[in-house]
XYZ file of C-alpha atoms in Angstrom:
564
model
C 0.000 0.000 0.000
C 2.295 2.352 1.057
C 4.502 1.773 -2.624
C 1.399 2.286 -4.255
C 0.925 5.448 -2.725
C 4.679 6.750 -2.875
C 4.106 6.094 -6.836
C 1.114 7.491 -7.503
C -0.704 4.354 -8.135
C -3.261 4.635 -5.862
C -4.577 8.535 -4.819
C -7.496 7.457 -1.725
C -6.252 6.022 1.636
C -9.394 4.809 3.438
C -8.862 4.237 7.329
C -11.304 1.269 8.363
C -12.564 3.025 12.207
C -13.587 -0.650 13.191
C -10.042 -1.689 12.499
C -8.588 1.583 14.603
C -11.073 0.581 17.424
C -9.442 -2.406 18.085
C -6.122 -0.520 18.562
C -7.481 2.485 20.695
C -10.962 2.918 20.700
C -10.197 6.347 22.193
C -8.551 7.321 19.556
C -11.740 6.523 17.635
C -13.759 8.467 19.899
C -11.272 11.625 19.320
C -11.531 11.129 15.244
C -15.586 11.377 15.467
C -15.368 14.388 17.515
C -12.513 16.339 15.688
C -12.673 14.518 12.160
C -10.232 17.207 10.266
C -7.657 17.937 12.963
C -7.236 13.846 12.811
C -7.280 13.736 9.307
C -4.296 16.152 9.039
C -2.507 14.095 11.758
C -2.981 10.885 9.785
C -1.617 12.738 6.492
C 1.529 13.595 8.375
C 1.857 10.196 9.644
C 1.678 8.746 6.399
C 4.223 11.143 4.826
C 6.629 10.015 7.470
C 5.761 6.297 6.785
C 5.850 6.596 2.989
C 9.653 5.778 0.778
C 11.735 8.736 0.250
C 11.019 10.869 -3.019
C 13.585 12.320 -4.993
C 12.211 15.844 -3.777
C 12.603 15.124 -0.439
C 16.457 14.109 -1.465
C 16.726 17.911 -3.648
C 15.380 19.450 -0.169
C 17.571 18.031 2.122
C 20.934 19.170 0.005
C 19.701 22.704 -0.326
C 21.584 25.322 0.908
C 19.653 26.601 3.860
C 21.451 29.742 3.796
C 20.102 30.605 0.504
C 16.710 29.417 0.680
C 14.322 29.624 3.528
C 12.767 26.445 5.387
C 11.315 24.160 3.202
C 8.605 23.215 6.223
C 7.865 27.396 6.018
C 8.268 27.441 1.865
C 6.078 24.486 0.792
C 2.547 23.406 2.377
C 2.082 20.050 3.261
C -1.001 20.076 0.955
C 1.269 21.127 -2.726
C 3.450 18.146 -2.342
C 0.849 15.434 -0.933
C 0.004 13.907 -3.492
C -2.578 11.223 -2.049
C -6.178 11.966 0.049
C -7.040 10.298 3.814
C -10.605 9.607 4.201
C -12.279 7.848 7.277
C -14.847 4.612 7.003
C -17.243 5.261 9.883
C -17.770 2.098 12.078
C -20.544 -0.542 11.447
C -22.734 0.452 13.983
C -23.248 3.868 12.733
C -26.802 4.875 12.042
C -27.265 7.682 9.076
C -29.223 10.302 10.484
C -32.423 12.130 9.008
C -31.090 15.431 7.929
C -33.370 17.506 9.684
C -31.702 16.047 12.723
C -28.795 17.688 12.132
C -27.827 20.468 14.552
C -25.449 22.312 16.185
C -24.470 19.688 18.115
C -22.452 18.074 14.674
C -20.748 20.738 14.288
C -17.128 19.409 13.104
C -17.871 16.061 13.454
C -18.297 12.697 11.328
C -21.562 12.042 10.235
C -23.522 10.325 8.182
C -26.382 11.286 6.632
C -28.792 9.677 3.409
C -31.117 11.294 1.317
C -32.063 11.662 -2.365
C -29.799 13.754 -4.733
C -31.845 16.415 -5.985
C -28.692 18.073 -7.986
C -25.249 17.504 -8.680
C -22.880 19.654 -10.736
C -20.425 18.930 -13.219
C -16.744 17.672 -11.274
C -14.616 21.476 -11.917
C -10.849 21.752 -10.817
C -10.964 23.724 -7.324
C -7.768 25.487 -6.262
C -6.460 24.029 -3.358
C -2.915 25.641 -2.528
C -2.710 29.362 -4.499
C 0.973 30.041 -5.476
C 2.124 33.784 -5.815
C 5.036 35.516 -7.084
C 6.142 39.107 -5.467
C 6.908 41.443 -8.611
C 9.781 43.112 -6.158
C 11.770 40.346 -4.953
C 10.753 37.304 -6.453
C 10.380 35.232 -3.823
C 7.356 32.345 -3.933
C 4.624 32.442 -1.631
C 1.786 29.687 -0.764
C -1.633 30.161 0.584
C -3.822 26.761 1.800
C -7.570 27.240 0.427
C -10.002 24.939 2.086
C -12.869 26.343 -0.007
C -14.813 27.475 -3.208
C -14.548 31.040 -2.281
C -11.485 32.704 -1.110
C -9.430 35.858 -0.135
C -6.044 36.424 -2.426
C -3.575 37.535 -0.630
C -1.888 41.023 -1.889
C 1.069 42.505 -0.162
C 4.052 39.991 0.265
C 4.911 38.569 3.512
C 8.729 37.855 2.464
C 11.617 38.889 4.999
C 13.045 40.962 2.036
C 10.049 43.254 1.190
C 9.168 43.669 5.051
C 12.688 44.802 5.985
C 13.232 47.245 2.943
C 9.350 48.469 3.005
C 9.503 47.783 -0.537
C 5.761 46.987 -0.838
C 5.919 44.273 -3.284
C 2.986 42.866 -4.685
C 2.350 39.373 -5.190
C 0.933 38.128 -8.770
C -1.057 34.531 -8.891
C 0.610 31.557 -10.659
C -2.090 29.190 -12.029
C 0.772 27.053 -13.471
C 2.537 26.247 -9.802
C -0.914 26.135 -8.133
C -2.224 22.860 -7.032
C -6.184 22.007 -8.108
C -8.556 19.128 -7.223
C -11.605 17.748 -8.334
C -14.396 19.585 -7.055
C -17.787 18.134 -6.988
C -21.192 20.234 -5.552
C -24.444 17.856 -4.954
C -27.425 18.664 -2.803
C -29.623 15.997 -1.325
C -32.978 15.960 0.185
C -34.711 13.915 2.441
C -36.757 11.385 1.747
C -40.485 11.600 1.688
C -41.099 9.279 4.147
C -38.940 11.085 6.909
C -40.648 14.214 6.367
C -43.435 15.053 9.301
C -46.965 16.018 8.154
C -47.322 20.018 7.420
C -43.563 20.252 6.675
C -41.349 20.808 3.948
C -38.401 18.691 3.179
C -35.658 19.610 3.999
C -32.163 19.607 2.241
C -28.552 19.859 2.609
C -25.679 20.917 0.287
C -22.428 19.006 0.434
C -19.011 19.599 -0.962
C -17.113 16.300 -2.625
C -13.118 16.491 -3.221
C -10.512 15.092 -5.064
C -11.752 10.937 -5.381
C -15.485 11.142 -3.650
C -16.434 13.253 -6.662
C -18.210 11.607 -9.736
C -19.983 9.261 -7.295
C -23.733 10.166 -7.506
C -25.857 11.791 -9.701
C -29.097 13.186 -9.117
C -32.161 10.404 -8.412
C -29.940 8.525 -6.309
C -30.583 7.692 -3.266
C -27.019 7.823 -0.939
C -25.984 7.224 2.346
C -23.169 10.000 2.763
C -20.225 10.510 5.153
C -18.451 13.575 6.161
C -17.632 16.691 8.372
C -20.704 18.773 8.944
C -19.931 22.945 8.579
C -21.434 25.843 8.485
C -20.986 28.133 5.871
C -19.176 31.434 7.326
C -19.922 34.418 5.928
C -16.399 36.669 5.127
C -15.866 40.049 4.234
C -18.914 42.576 3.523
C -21.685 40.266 4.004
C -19.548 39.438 7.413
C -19.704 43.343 8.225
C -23.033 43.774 7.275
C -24.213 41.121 10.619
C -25.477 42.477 13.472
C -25.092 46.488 12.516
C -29.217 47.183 13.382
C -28.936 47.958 17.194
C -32.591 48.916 19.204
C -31.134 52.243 20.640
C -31.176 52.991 16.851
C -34.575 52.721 16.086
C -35.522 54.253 19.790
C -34.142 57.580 19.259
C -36.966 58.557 16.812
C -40.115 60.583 18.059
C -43.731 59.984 16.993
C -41.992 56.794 14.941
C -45.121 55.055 14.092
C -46.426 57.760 11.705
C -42.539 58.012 10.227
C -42.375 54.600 9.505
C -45.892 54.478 7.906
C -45.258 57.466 5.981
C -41.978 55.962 4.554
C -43.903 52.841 3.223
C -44.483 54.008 -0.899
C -43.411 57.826 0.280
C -43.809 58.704 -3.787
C -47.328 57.750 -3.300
C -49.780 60.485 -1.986
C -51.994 60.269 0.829
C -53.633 57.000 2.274
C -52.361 57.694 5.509
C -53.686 54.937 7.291
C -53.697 52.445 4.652
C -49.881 52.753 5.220
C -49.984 52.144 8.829
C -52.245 49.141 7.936
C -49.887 47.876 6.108
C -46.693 48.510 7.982
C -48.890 46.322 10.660
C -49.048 44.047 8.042
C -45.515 43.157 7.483
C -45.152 43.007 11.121
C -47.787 40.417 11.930
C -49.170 39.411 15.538
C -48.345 36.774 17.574
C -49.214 33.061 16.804
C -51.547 31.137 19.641
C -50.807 27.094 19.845
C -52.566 25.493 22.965
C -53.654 22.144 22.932
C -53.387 21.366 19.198
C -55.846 25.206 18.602
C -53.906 27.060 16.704
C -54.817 30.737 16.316
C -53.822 32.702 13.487
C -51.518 36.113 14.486
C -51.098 37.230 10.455
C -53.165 39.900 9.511
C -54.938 39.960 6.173
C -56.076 42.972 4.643
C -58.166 43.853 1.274
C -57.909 47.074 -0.628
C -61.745 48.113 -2.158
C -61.204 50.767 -4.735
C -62.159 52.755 -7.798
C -59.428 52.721 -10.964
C -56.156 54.828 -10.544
C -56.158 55.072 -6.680
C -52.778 53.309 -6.480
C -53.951 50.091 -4.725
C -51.631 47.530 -7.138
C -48.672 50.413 -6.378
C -49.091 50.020 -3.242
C -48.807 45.952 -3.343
C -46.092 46.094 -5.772
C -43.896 48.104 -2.986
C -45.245 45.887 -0.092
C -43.798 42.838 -2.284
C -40.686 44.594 -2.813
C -40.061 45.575 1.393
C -40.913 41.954 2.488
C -38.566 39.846 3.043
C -40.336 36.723 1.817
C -43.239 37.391 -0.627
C -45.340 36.129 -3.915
C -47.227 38.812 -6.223
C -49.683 37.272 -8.382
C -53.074 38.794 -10.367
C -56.177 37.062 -9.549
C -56.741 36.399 -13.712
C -53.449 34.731 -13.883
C -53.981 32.505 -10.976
C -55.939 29.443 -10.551
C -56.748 27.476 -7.594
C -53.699 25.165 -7.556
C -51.455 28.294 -8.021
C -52.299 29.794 -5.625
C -52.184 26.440 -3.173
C -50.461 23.058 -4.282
C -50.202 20.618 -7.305
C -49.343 17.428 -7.532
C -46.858 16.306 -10.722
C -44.681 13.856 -11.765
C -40.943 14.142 -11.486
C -39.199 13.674 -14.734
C -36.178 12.779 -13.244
C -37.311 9.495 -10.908
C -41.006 9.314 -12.116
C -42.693 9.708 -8.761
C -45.457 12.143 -7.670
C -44.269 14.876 -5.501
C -45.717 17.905 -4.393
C -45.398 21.334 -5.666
C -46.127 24.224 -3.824
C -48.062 27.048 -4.994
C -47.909 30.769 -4.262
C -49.193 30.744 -1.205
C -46.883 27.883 0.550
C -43.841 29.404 -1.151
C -44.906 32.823 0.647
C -45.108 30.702 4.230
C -44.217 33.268 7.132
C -44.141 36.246 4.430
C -46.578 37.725 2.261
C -48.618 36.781 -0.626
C -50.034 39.869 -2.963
C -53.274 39.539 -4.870
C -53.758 41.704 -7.357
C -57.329 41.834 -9.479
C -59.016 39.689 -6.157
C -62.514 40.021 -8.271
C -61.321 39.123 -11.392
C -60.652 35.488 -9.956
C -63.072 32.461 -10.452
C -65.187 31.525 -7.755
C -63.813 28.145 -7.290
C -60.256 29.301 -7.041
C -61.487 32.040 -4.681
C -62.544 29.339 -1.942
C -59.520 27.465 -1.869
C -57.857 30.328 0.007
C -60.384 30.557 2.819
C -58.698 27.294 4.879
C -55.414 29.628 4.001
C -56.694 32.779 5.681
C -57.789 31.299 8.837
C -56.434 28.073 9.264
C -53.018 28.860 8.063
C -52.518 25.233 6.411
C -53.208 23.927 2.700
C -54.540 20.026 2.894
C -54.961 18.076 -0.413
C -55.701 14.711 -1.101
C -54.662 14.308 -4.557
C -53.204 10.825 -6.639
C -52.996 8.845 -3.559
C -51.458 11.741 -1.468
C -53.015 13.066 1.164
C -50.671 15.699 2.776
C -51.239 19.194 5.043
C -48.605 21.961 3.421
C -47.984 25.053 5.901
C -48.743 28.209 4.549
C -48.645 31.070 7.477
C -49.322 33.774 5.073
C -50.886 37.094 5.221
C -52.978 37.854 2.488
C -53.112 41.299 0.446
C -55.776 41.754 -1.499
C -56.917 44.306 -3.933
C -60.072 44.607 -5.524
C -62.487 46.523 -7.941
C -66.121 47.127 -6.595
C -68.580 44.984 -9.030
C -69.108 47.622 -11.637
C -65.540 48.898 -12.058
C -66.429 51.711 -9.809
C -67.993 51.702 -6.654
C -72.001 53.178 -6.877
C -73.205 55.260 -3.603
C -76.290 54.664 -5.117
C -76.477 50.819 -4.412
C -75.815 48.623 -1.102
C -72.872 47.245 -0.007
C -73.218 43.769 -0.813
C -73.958 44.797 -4.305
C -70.983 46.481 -4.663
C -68.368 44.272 -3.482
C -70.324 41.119 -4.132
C -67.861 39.120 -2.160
C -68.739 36.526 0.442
C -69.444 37.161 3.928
C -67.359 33.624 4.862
C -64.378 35.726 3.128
C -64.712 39.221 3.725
C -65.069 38.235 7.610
C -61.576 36.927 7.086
C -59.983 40.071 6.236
C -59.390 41.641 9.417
C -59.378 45.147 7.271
C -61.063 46.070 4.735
C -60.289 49.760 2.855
C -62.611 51.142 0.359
C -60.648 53.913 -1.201
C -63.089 56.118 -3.358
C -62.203 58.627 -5.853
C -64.041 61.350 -4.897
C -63.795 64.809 -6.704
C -62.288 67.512 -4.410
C -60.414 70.837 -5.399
C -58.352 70.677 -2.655
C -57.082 67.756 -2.719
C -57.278 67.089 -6.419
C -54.567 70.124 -6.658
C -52.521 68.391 -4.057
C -52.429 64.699 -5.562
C -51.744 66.294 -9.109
C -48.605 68.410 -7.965
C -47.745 65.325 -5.951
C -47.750 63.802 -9.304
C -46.329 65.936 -12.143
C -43.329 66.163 -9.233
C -42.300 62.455 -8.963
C -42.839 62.440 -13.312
C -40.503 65.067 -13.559
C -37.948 64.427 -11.024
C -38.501 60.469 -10.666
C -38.123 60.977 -6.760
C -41.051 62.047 -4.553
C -41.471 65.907 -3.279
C -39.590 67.254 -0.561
C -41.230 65.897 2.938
C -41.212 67.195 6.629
C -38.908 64.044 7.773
C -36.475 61.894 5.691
C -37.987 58.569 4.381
C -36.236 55.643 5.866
C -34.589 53.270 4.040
C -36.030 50.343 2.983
C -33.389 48.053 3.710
C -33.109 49.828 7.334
C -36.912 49.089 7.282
C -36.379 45.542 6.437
C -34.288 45.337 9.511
C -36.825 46.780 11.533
C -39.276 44.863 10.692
C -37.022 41.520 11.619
C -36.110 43.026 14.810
C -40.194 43.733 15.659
C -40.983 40.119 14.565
C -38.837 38.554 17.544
C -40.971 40.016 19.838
C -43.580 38.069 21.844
C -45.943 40.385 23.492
C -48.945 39.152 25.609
C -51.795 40.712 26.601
C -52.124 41.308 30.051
C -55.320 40.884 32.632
C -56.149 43.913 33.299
C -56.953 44.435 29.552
C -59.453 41.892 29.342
C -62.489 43.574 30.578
C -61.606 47.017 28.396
C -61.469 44.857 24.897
C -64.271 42.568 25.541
C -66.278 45.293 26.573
C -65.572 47.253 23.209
C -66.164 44.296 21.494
C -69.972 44.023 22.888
C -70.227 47.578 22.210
C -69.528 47.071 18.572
C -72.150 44.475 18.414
C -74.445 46.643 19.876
C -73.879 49.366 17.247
C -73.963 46.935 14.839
C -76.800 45.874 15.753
C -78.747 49.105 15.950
C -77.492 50.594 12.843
C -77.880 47.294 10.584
C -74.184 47.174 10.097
C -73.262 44.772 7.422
C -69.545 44.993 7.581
C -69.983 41.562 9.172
C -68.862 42.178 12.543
C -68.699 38.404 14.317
C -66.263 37.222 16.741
C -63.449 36.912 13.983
C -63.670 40.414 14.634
C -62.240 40.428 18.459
C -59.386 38.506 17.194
C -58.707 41.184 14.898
C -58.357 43.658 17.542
C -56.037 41.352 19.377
C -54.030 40.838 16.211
C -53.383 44.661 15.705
C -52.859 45.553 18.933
C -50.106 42.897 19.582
C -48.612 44.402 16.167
C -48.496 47.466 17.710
C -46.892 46.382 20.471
C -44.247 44.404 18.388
C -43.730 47.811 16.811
C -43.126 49.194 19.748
C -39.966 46.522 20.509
C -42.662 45.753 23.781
C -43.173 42.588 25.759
C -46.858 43.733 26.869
C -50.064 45.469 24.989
C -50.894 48.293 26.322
C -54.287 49.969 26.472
C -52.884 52.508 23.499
C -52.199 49.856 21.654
C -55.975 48.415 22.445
C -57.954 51.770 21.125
C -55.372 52.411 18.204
C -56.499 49.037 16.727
C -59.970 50.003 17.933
C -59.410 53.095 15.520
C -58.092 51.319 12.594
C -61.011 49.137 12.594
C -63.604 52.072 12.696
C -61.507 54.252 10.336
C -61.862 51.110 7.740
C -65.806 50.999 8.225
C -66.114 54.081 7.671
C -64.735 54.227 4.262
C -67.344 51.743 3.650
């Protein structure tokens, strides 16, 4: 073996760990735990144990006056010329890949799936070998993966003690490369739990592992499990959103509303609707109940009020989102369908819009365009928060925690004071009581403001920026941030509250009531109140709702009936 190796006969050395635990078993214990610190020290073992090269002969008789180390000069990985991988022991069991964690972290594992993709095997540099353009000196830098920093200034003795800045210049010729191999598997339907998504995992082959699976195969797979560490800018841009930030804002509800679509005029609180919106309430899971904390909003409006500008810029802030048109969408679109692979011929499932938007936001323009059958299959959606199908012999329960923004044309194109409610909208009480708001924005002639919106307008044509406000907007990626930071936030609702928002909520029945209210004001309604007001309170970076948080939602909800 060890000829074989000296003369490049043979490239893999595989280490049996059943055969090392019957010399140490600790030893074997140490190798699972810290697989590539042992896999160095078993290189270095072998290089000892290996025949003597002819290089190692041209080393030893060079001057070391004239040259510097060869231990400093060469890595150990440009003149290896043979690869050390570990055989875990028989008892090993491959684990599901969703049960890998942080736990595995730099140590041997073994994990199966299916291959969903593998790439084509690409030479990967694996020592970089520079020349300095001052002294001409040779310098080597290890590279351990894809992606990697060159290095620039030479670290010579020569160009340090004369300052004479040398550069250093890449050599592709005296660089060493090795096969490099990127698959991704996923795991297998049967491991995946009911409402879930499977889950997948990317892994790296080298050198003689590459060229060993293609995609449709299902693998059992051994290795090092890493995380991938983000370096330079995307490294600086980590962690740079601090609360005190935020905090030092006055009134910053109104700026951060205002700041949603600033080159859009007016709709005040349409924007703070939807900046509570992106930030969502807080879910409710006792004893297998779940309660919904997304809130879903629809947009009622003439023509030309901006409602599909206004969704186009709410698709653009989220960070996880789906636009469609209610024409171009059908029922399975919008929910699940179920195909057949053309790579291994089985039936999987393929999310639609609405599962691909889980724990984001799903935009619907042209709501009454859509056919009423595809219309109902987003009602489990928008309350139960799940998509279940039952389709060729599956019968599976997809997660889809979405909130839903609609917008919508009254039934004649523009909405008639002259005629009722329900003949305007002509939507469905089981979905309109869904929407926790619901804005009709009219078009109504007015001098005043009609002067205002078209100066608003021949401004941002002109210029392409909006006018000149009282406050600067803030930025939408700072925004994004925000928005993150408010959604780790838990806030309850404490005792003392109870009595003050079930009270309003009788209250609104009673006015309901009296008045013959048919905004559909049902118990879906109190949850709405909840909803906002823990929003609010996320907003707010706050553990509990307060009262102010109680009658603000109380005022979004009246401000939205009253447009109707």
């Amino acid at each position: 073996l060890q000829t074989k190796l000296a003369h490049r006969e043979q490239v893999a050395l595989t280490i049996d760990l059943d055969d090392l635990k019957e010399y140490d078993s600790d030893l074997v214990e140490n190798v699972l735990e810290n697989t590539l610190r042992y896999q160095k020290i078993f290189a270095d073992v072998v290089e000892e144990l290996l025949p003597d090269y002819k290089e190692r002969e041209v080393r030893n008789h060079q001057d070391p006056a004239e040259h510097r180390d060869w231990r400093n000069k060469y890595p150990s990985e440009l003149m290896r010329r043979y690869e050390v991988y570990f055989k875990t022991t028989a008892d090993e069991k491959a684990l599901p890949i969703r049960e890998l964690k942080a736990a595995h972290i730099g140590k041997l594992s073994t994990v199966r799936g299916i291959v969903i993709r593998a790439t084509d095997i690409k030479p990967m540099m694996c020592v970089a070998t520079y020349t300095c353009d001052r002294c001409g000196g040779e310098t080597y830098q290890p590279i351990s993966s894809p992606t990697f920093m060159p290095l620039i200034v030479c670290p010579s003795e020569d160009c340090q003690t004369n300052r004479s800045g040398g550069r250093l210049c890449l050599q592709n010729r005296g660089s060493k490369f090795i096969k490099f191999q990127e698959i991704k598997i996923q795991e297998h339907s049967d491991m995946v739990p009911v409402g879930n998504i499977p889950r997948s995992l990317t892994i790296y082959c080298r050198g003689e592992t590459t060229g060993q699976a293609s995609a449709g195969d299902h693998i059992s797979i051994t290795g090092v499990f890493l995380p991938m560490l983000k370096i330079g800018f995307r490294q600086m841009q980590q962690g740079l959103l601090t609360d005190s930030y935020m905090e030092a804002y006055d009134d910053f509800y109104d700026k951060l509303a205002n700041s949603i679509a600033p080159e859009i005029y007016g709709h005040e609180d349409i924007k703070k609707a939807l900046l509570l919106l992106l930030v969502g309430g807080v879910d409710r899971n006792a004893n297998g109940m779940k309660i919904r904390g997304n809130i879903n909003i629809c947009l009622m409006g003439d023509p030309g009020v901006a409602k599909s500008q206004l969704l186009s810029y709410i698709d653009r802030i989220a960070p996880r989102s789906q636009y469609t048109t209610g024409r171009g969408s059908s029922g399975v679109g919008l929910t699940a369908a179920v195909m057949k692979d053309p790579v291994t011929n089985e039936i999987v499932v393929e999310g639609g819009a609405l599962v691909l938007a889980d724990q984001g936001v799903c935009c619907i323009d042209e709501f009454d365009k859509m056919m009423d059958s595809d219309r109902t299959a987003i009602h489990e959606v928008m309350e139960q928060q799940t998509i279940s199908i039952a389709k060729a012999g599956i019968m599976a329960s997809l997660n889809a925690r979405v909130s839903i923004l609609a917008a919508a044309n009254p039934a004649y194109g523009r909405y008639n004071p002259k005629k009722s409610i329900e003949h305007n909208i002509q939507l469905p009480a089981a979905l309109l009581s869904r929407f926790d708001l619901l804005w009709l924005i009219q078009d109504k002639p007015d001098r005043d403001n009609d002067l205002r919106l078209a100066q608003h307008i021949t401004y941002v044509h002109m210029n392409s920026v909006h006018p000149p406000l009282q406050f600067q907007p803030i930025d939408m990626r700072l925004m994004r941030k925000y928005i993150a930071l408010c959604k780790s936030k838990h806030p309850v609702v404490p005792l003392e509250l109870r009595d003050y928002i079930t009270a309003a909520y009788v209250e609104l029945r009673k006015e309901a009531r009296a008045s013959h209210d048919s905004t559909f004001t049902s118990a879906r309604t109190l949850l709405s109140i909840l909803r906002i007001a823990t929003a609010l309170a996320r907003l707010r970076l706050a553990d509990v709702v307060e009262k102010a948080d109680v009658n603000e939602a109380m005022r979004m909800m009246e401000m939205s009936k009253d447009t109707l």
